Coordinates of C-alpha atoms in Angstrom, one line a residue:
X54 CA -11.9 134.0 104.1
X55 CA -14.1 135.3 101.4
X56 CA -12.7 137.0 98.2
X57 CA -12.6 140.7 99.4
X58 CA -10.9 141.8 96.2
X59 CA -14.2 142.1 94.4
X60 CA -16.7 143.4 96.9
X61 CA -17.2 145.1 100.2
X62 CA -19.7 144.2 102.9
X63 CA -20.5 147.9 103.5
X64 CA -20.2 150.1 106.5
X65 CA -19.4 148.1 109.6
X66 CA -21.4 149.5 112.5
X67 CA -22.4 147.7 115.6
X68 CA -21.5 144.3 114.2
X69 CA -23.7 144.8 111.1
X70 CA -22.9 145.5 107.5
X71 CA -25.0 148.3 106.0
X72 CA -25.2 150.8 103.1
X73 CA -24.8 154.5 103.7
X74 CA -27.9 156.3 104.7
X75 CA -28.2 158.0 101.3
X76 CA -27.1 155.1 99.3
X77 CA -24.0 156.8 97.8
X78 CA -20.8 154.9 97.2
X79 CA -17.1 155.5 96.6
X80 CA -15.3 153.8 93.7
X81 CA -12.1 152.0 94.5
X82 CA -9.5 152.2 91.7
X83 CA -6.6 149.8 91.0
X84 CA -3.6 152.2 90.7
X85 CA -1.8 149.7 88.3
X86 CA -4.6 149.8 85.7
X87 CA -6.8 152.8 86.7
X88 CA -9.8 150.4 86.6
X89 CA -12.6 150.5 89.1
X90 CA -12.4 147.3 91.2
X91 CA -15.1 147.9 93.8
X92 CA -17.4 150.4 95.4
X93 CA -17.9 151.0 99.1
X94 CA -20.5 153.0 101.0
X95 CA -20.0 156.7 101.3
X96 CA -20.8 157.4 105.0
X97 CA -23.0 160.5 105.9
X98 CA -23.1 162.5 109.2
X99 CA -26.0 160.2 110.2
X100 CA -23.8 157.1 109.6
X101 CA -21.0 158.7 111.7
X102 CA -23.5 159.3 114.5
X103 CA -24.6 155.7 114.3
X104 CA -21.0 154.5 114.6
X105 CA -20.6 156.6 117.8
X106 CA -23.8 155.2 119.1
X107 CA -22.6 151.6 118.5
X108 CA -19.3 152.3 120.1
X109 CA -21.0 153.8 123.1
X110 CA -23.4 150.9 123.5
X111 CA -20.5 148.5 123.5
X112 CA -18.2 150.5 125.7
X113 CA -19.2 149.4 129.2
X114 CA -19.2 145.7 128.2
X115 CA -15.8 145.8 126.6
X116 CA -14.4 148.0 129.5
X117 CA -15.5 145.4 132.0
X118 CA -14.2 142.4 129.9
X119 CA -11.3 140.8 131.9
X120 CA -7.9 141.7 130.5
X121 CA -7.2 138.0 129.9
X122 CA -10.2 137.7 127.7
X123 CA -9.3 140.8 125.8
X124 CA -5.8 139.4 125.4
X125 CA -7.1 136.1 124.0
X126 CA -9.2 137.9 121.4
X127 CA -6.3 140.0 120.3
X128 CA -4.1 136.9 120.1
X129 CA -6.7 135.3 117.9
X130 CA -6.7 138.3 115.6
X131 CA -3.0 137.9 115.2
X132 CA -3.3 134.2 114.5
X133 CA -6.0 134.7 111.9
X134 CA -4.1 137.5 110.1
X135 CA -1.1 135.2 110.0
X136 CA -3.1 132.3 108.6
X137 CA -4.7 134.5 105.9
X138 CA -1.6 136.6 105.1
X139 CA -1.5 135.7 101.4
X140 CA -5.2 136.8 100.9
X141 CA -4.7 140.0 102.8
X142 CA -1.4 140.7 101.0
X143 CA -3.0 140.2 97.6
X144 CA -5.8 142.6 98.6
X145 CA -3.3 145.3 99.7
X146 CA -1.3 144.9 96.5
X147 CA -4.5 145.3 94.4
X148 CA -6.0 148.4 96.0
X149 CA -2.8 150.1 97.2
X150 CA -0.5 149.0 94.3
X151 CA 2.4 148.1 96.5
X152 CA 4.6 145.1 95.5
X153 CA 3.5 141.8 96.9
X154 CA 6.7 141.4 98.8
X155 CA 6.0 144.7 100.5
X156 CA 2.4 143.8 101.1
X157 CA 3.4 140.5 102.8
X158 CA 5.8 142.4 105.0
X159 CA 3.0 144.8 105.9
X160 CA 0.6 142.0 106.9
X161 CA 3.2 140.4 109.1
X162 CA 4.0 143.8 110.7
X163 CA 0.3 144.6 111.1
X164 CA -0.5 141.3 112.7
X165 CA 2.3 141.7 115.2
X166 CA 0.5 144.7 116.8
X167 CA -2.2 142.2 117.9
X168 CA 0.4 139.8 119.4
X169 CA 2.3 142.5 121.1
X170 CA -0.8 144.1 122.6
X171 CA -2.3 140.8 123.5
X172 CA 0.8 140.3 125.8
X173 CA 0.6 143.9 127.1
X174 CA -3.2 143.8 127.8
X175 CA -2.7 141.6 130.9
X176 CA 0.2 143.8 132.2
X177 CA -1.5 147.1 132.7
X178 CA -0.8 148.1 136.2
X179 CA -1.3 151.0 138.5
X180 CA 0.9 152.7 141.1
X181 CA 0.9 152.7 144.9
X182 CA 3.0 154.9 147.1
X183 CA 3.2 157.1 150.2
X184 CA 2.7 160.8 149.9
X185 CA 5.7 162.9 150.9
X186 CA 3.8 164.3 153.9
X187 CA 3.1 160.7 155.2
X188 CA -0.6 161.5 155.7
X189 CA -2.0 159.3 153.0
X190 CA -1.3 156.7 150.4
X191 CA -1.3 157.6 146.7
X192 CA -3.1 155.2 144.4
X193 CA -3.0 155.6 140.6
X194 CA -5.3 153.6 138.5
X195 CA -5.1 153.5 134.7
X196 CA -8.5 153.3 133.0
X197 CA -9.7 153.3 129.4
X198 CA -10.0 156.8 128.0
X199 CA -13.3 156.1 126.2
X200 CA -14.5 156.0 122.6
X201 CA -11.7 156.6 120.1
X202 CA -11.9 157.9 116.6
X203 CA -9.0 156.5 114.5
X204 CA -8.2 158.0 111.1
X205 CA -5.7 156.2 108.9
X206 CA -3.9 156.8 105.6
X207 CA -3.8 154.8 102.4
X208 CA -0.1 153.9 102.3
X209 CA -0.3 151.1 104.9
X210 CA -4.0 150.1 105.0
X211 CA -3.5 147.2 107.4
X212 CA -0.6 148.3 109.6
X213 CA -1.8 151.9 110.3
X214 CA -5.1 150.5 111.4
X215 CA -3.8 147.7 113.7
X216 CA -1.2 150.0 115.2
X217 CA -4.1 151.9 116.6
X218 CA -6.9 149.3 117.0
X219 CA -4.8 146.8 118.9
X220 CA -3.7 149.0 121.8
X221 CA -7.1 150.7 122.0
X222 CA -8.8 147.3 122.4
X223 CA -6.1 146.2 124.9
X224 CA -6.8 149.2 127.0
X225 CA -10.5 148.5 127.0
X226 CA -11.7 151.2 124.5
X227 CA -14.2 150.9 121.7
X228 CA -13.3 152.5 118.4
X229 CA -14.5 154.0 115.1
X230 CA -12.0 153.5 112.3
X231 CA -12.1 155.8 109.3
X232 CA -9.7 154.4 106.7
X233 CA -8.6 156.3 103.6
X234 CA -11.2 156.2 100.8
X235 CA -8.4 155.1 98.3
X236 CA -7.8 151.8 100.2
X237 CA -10.9 150.8 102.2
X238 CA -11.1 147.1 101.2
X239 CA -8.4 146.0 103.6
X240 CA -10.1 147.8 106.5
X241 CA -13.4 146.0 105.8
X242 CA -11.7 142.7 105.3
X243 CA -10.0 143.0 108.7
X244 CA -13.3 144.1 110.3
X245 CA -14.8 140.8 109.2
X246 CA -11.7 139.0 110.6
X247 CA -12.0 140.8 114.0
X248 CA -15.7 139.7 114.2
X249 CA -14.7 136.1 113.5
X250 CA -11.9 136.3 116.1
X251 CA -14.4 137.2 118.8
X252 CA -14.4 141.0 119.0
X253 CA -17.9 141.9 120.2
X254 CA -20.3 144.0 118.1
X255 CA -19.7 147.7 118.4
X256 CA -16.2 147.4 119.8
X257 CA -14.7 148.1 116.3
X258 CA -16.7 150.1 113.8
X259 CA -15.5 151.0 110.3
X260 CA -16.9 153.8 108.1
X261 CA -15.6 155.2 104.8
X262 CA -16.5 158.6 103.5
X263 CA -15.6 161.1 100.7
X264 CA -16.4 163.9 103.1
X265 CA -13.9 163.3 105.8
X266 CA -13.8 166.8 107.3
X267 CA -17.4 167.2 108.3
X268 CA -17.7 163.5 109.3
X269 CA -14.7 163.7 111.6
X270 CA -15.9 167.0 113.0
X271 CA -19.3 165.5 113.8
X272 CA -17.7 162.6 115.7
X273 CA -15.3 164.8 117.6
X274 CA -18.2 167.1 118.6
X275 CA -20.0 164.2 120.3
X276 CA -19.1 164.4 124.0
X277 CA -18.9 160.6 124.2
X278 CA -15.8 160.7 122.0
X279 CA -12.6 161.2 124.1
X280 CA -9.7 160.3 121.8
X281 CA -8.5 161.1 118.3
X282 CA -5.6 159.1 116.8
X283 CA -4.6 160.3 113.4
X284 CA -1.9 159.3 110.9
X285 CA -1.5 161.5 107.8
X286 CA -0.1 164.8 106.6
X287 CA 0.9 167.6 108.9
X288 CA -1.5 169.9 107.2
X289 CA -4.5 167.7 107.9
X290 CA -3.2 167.0 111.3
X291 CA -3.2 170.7 112.2
X292 CA -6.8 171.0 111.1
X293 CA -7.9 168.0 113.2
X294 CA -5.9 169.3 116.2
X295 CA -7.8 172.6 116.0
X296 CA -11.1 170.8 115.7
X297 CA -10.3 168.5 118.7
X298 CA -9.2 171.5 120.8
X299 CA -12.7 172.8 120.6
X300 CA -13.9 169.8 122.6
X301 CA -10.7 169.2 124.6
X302 CA -10.1 165.8 123.1
X303 CA -6.9 163.9 123.7
X304 CA -4.9 163.6 120.5
X305 CA -2.2 161.3 119.1
X306 CA -0.7 162.5 115.9
X307 CA 1.7 160.7 113.6
X308 CA 2.3 163.3 110.9
X309 CA 4.7 164.0 108.0
X310 CA 8.4 163.3 107.7
X311 CA 11.5 164.5 105.9
X312 CA 14.0 161.9 106.9
X313 CA 17.7 162.5 106.4
X314 CA 19.8 159.5 105.4
X315 CA 23.4 160.2 106.5
X316 CA 26.4 158.2 105.1
X317 CA 29.8 158.9 106.5
X318 CA 33.1 158.1 104.7
X319 CA 33.8 155.3 107.1
X320 CA 30.5 153.5 106.5
X321 CA 30.3 150.0 105.1
X322 CA 29.3 151.0 101.5
X323 CA 27.4 147.8 100.7
X324 CA 25.5 147.9 104.0
X325 CA 24.7 151.6 103.4
X326 CA 23.4 150.8 99.9
X327 CA 21.3 147.9 101.3
X328 CA 19.9 150.2 103.9
X329 CA 19.2 153.0 101.5
X330 CA 17.1 150.7 99.3
X331 CA 15.0 149.7 102.2
X332 CA 14.7 153.2 103.7
X333 CA 13.9 154.7 100.3
X334 CA 12.0 152.0 98.5
X335 CA 9.8 150.4 101.1
X336 CA 6.3 150.8 99.6
X337 CA 8.0 152.5 96.6
X338 CA 8.9 155.4 98.8
X339 CA 5.3 156.1 99.9
X340 CA 6.1 156.1 103.6
X341 CA 6.4 158.8 106.2
X342 CA 9.7 157.3 107.4
X343 CA 11.1 157.1 103.8
X344 CA 14.6 158.5 103.3
X345 CA 13.8 161.9 101.8
X346 CA 17.2 163.6 101.8
X347 CA 20.4 161.5 101.3
X348 CA 23.5 163.2 102.6
X349 CA 26.7 161.4 101.6
X350 CA 30.2 162.5 102.8
X351 CA 32.5 163.6 100.0
X352 CA 35.0 160.6 100.2
X353 CA 32.3 158.0 99.6
X354 CA 29.8 160.1 97.6
X355 CA 30.6 159.0 94.1
X356 CA 30.8 155.3 94.9
X357 CA 27.5 155.5 96.8
X358 CA 25.8 157.4 94.0
X359 CA 26.8 155.0 91.4
X360 CA 25.9 152.0 93.5
X361 CA 22.5 153.4 94.2
X362 CA 22.0 154.2 90.5
X363 CA 22.7 150.6 89.5
X364 CA 20.3 149.2 92.1
X365 CA 17.5 151.6 91.5
X366 CA 17.7 151.3 87.7
X367 CA 17.6 147.5 88.0
X368 CA 14.3 147.5 89.9
X369 CA 11.3 145.8 88.1
X370 CA 8.4 148.2 87.8
X371 CA 4.9 146.8 87.4
X372 CA 1.6 146.0 89.0
X373 CA 1.7 145.3 92.7
X374 CA -0.1 142.0 92.2
X375 CA 2.7 140.6 89.9
X376 CA 5.0 138.4 91.9
X377 CA 8.2 139.8 90.2
X378 CA 7.3 143.4 90.8
X379 CA 9.8 145.4 93.0
X380 CA 8.3 148.8 92.5
X381 CA 4.6 149.3 92.1
X382 CA 2.5 152.3 91.1
X383 CA 1.8 155.4 93.1
X384 CA -1.6 155.7 94.7
X385 CA -3.1 158.4 92.3
X386 CA -2.3 160.5 89.3
X387 CA -2.1 163.5 91.6
X388 CA 0.7 161.8 93.5
X389 CA 2.6 161.1 90.3
X390 CA 2.2 164.7 89.2
X391 CA 3.6 166.0 92.6
X392 CA 6.6 163.7 92.4
X393 CA 7.4 164.9 88.9
X394 CA 7.0 168.5 89.9
X395 CA 9.6 168.1 92.7
X396 CA 11.9 166.3 90.3
X397 CA 11.7 168.9 87.6
X398 CA 12.2 171.6 90.1
X399 CA 15.4 170.0 91.4
X400 CA 16.7 169.6 87.8
X401 CA 16.0 173.2 87.1
X402 CA 18.0 174.2 90.1
X403 CA 21.0 172.1 89.0
X404 CA 20.4 168.5 90.1
X405 CA 21.7 165.8 87.8
X406 CA 19.6 162.8 86.8
X407 CA 21.5 159.5 87.3
X408 CA 18.4 157.3 86.4
X409 CA 14.7 157.8 85.9
X410 CA 13.4 161.4 86.1
X411 CA 10.3 161.3 83.8
X412 CA 6.7 160.1 84.1
X413 CA 6.2 156.7 82.7
X414 CA 4.0 156.4 79.6
X415 CA 0.9 154.2 79.5
X416 CA -1.9 153.3 82.0
X417 CA -1.4 153.2 85.7
X418 CA 0.1 155.6 88.1
X419 CA 3.7 154.7 87.6
X420 CA 6.9 156.7 88.3
X421 CA 10.3 155.2 87.6
X422 CA 12.9 154.7 90.3
X423 CA 14.9 157.9 90.2
X424 CA 18.3 159.0 91.5
X425 CA 19.4 162.6 91.5
X426 CA 22.7 163.9 92.7
X427 CA 24.0 167.5 93.4
X428 CA 20.5 168.3 94.7
X429 CA 20.7 171.9 96.1
X430 CA 19.5 172.9 99.5
X431 CA 16.9 175.2 98.0
X432 CA 15.2 172.4 95.9
X433 CA 11.6 171.9 96.9
X434 CA 12.2 168.2 97.5
X435 CA 14.6 169.1 100.3
X436 CA 11.7 170.6 102.2
X437 CA 8.6 168.6 101.1
X438 CA 7.9 164.9 101.4
X439 CA 8.5 163.3 98.0
X440 CA 6.4 160.2 98.8
X441 CA 7.7 158.3 95.8
X442 CA 10.7 156.4 94.4
X443 CA 13.1 159.3 94.1
X444 CA 16.4 159.4 95.9
X445 CA 18.0 162.9 96.0
X446 CA 21.7 162.8 97.0
X447 CA 23.6 165.8 98.4
X448 CA 27.3 165.9 99.3
X449 CA 28.7 167.0 102.7
X450 CA 32.1 167.5 104.1
X451 CA 31.9 167.4 107.9
X452 CA 29.9 166.2 110.9
X453 CA 28.7 169.6 112.1
X454 CA 27.6 170.5 108.6
X455 CA 25.5 167.4 108.1
X456 CA 23.8 167.7 111.5
X457 CA 22.8 171.3 110.6
X458 CA 21.4 170.2 107.3
X459 CA 19.6 167.2 108.7
X460 CA 17.9 169.5 111.3
X461 CA 17.0 172.2 108.8
X462 CA 13.4 171.1 108.5
X463 CA 10.1 171.6 110.4
X464 CA 9.8 167.8 110.5
X465 CA 11.4 165.3 112.9
X466 CA 10.0 161.8 112.5
X467 CA 12.8 159.5 111.3
X468 CA 16.5 159.7 110.5
X469 CA 19.2 157.2 109.3
X470 CA 22.9 157.2 110.1
X471 CA 25.6 154.9 108.6
X472 CA 29.1 154.8 110.1
X473 CA 31.5 152.1 111.4
X474 CA 32.3 154.4 114.4
X475 CA 29.6 153.6 117.0
X476 CA 30.7 156.5 119.2
X477 CA 30.3 158.9 116.3
X478 CA 27.0 157.3 115.4
X479 CA 25.6 157.7 118.9
X480 CA 26.9 161.3 119.1
X481 CA 25.3 162.3 115.9
X482 CA 22.1 160.5 116.8
X483 CA 21.8 162.5 120.0
X484 CA 22.0 165.7 118.0
X485 CA 19.5 164.9 115.3
X486 CA 16.1 166.3 116.0
X487 CA 14.0 163.2 115.3
X488 CA 11.7 160.9 117.3
X489 CA 13.4 157.8 115.8
X490 CA 16.9 157.0 114.6
X491 CA 18.1 154.0 112.6
X492 CA 21.8 153.5 113.2
X493 CA 23.3 151.3 110.5
X494 CA 19.8 150.0 109.7
X495 CA 17.4 150.8 106.9
X496 CA 14.3 150.1 109.0
X497 CA 13.3 151.1 112.5
X498 CA 9.6 150.3 112.8
X499 CA 8.9 147.7 115.5
X500 CA 5.7 147.1 117.5
X501 CA 7.8 146.8 120.6
X502 CA 9.3 150.3 120.2
X503 CA 7.7 153.7 120.5
X504 CA 6.9 155.1 117.1
X505 CA 6.5 158.9 116.7
X506 CA 8.1 162.2 115.9
X507 CA 9.0 165.6 117.3
X508 CA 8.4 169.1 115.9
X509 CA 5.8 169.1 113.2
X510 CA 5.9 165.3 112.8
X511 CA 3.4 164.7 115.6
X512 CA 2.4 164.2 119.2
X513 CA 2.5 161.0 121.3
X514 CA 3.8 157.5 120.5
X515 CA 2.4 154.3 119.1
X516 CA 3.8 150.9 120.1
X517 CA 6.5 150.2 122.6
X518 CA 6.3 148.9 126.1
X519 CA 3.3 150.7 127.6
X520 CA 3.6 153.7 125.3
X521 CA 1.0 152.5 122.8
X522 CA -1.5 151.4 125.4
X523 CA -1.2 154.4 127.7
X524 CA -2.1 156.7 124.8
X525 CA -5.6 155.2 125.2
X526 CA -5.8 155.4 129.0
X527 CA -6.4 158.0 131.7
X528 CA -4.6 158.1 135.0
X529 CA -6.9 158.4 138.0
X530 CA -5.4 159.4 141.3
X531 CA -7.0 158.3 144.5
X532 CA -5.9 159.6 147.9
X533 CA -6.3 157.0 150.6
X534 CA -5.9 157.3 154.4
X535 CA -4.9 153.9 155.8

């Protein structure tokens, strides 16, 4: 595999690499040093139209490709990502800033979507039954929905793309991927890999743009586009939903989160601390599933807070590309400023700083691992995604109280519960308004499980048995007299 850390091939449209139609570029910055490391084409509306044209030209051929052949290509994508994991991880660490250990985990997770969907591609089945009246047979056939526009964020540049591309290709759809302009190099590196693995020209197209609103609108306005899958903030998701509604386009939305992390008195303290470090510090807290509000029962509160302080304070902060780094930089200066605003607001409202709590000096977009306790319910960070390495701890007394606190948010993506009492854990999980629950675990993401949220955290599911693929398919009912 070529060294994608220093250059990009360009827009990937119809199996060809090209510059933008007006020649403009987007600079890619290393968040560890603030240095420009590459420049990628800045797609125009004309380029977006060309990508839709390419996807349309390839649609019938890919749709008619036998499921076994599609499966074999997806499997090859998995194998090649696995073979080149170190190169891809280094690229992610460079442009995203995440620690290499996290980047390696992301590549393995991202590749797994190809293996899972390679297995599911040959198991897409329809339905056959007798109508209640007995007059005819009911045949239901599942067919590819059509051209899909996929919009992904910067925090998991490989996994957020493959979680959409793999099921779409398994279903028989062609796609246009618009990755985040902060982390485009991974998307282009993977596009080259897909081509080498046998994905036909035009089946996967990749464009980057600094003008995402108009570019997305132009693609959604094209009647050949039938699906939008978006991962990102709830605010942007609402705008895209409104745009898609104009054209009655099917939407899958994986939006913001405000995950509660609940620790009961009877929890295994060390296990809860292990889980908290995973749930909070995966990708330095820049994850929609990150533990955003840590509720700890009074009896274990002080021991948990001190244990978390020790662990967070001991983390090695540095460039993501350094092998000993445990917490890399944030993605932009704006992200750092937001984190600090939330921290200072909490402190002003009475929260106590156990470690961290101030912007790091020097170059790079760093924020130190921070633990706050006595965070009041009216603190801004109790209602906004922190998206950084800040763990705000609040004390609670009883089960009903913490359930009410956990549900006091417009979001409902992920939640975490720690208790040795399985019955209590299941009871509380059933009352938490969230699409995903991790019970005595700090991680719930799995390609074999449906990923998604409720309330303002999104629509639809990604991954899981049939869930991920059926998001990219339409059910066709045929009434048959036999």
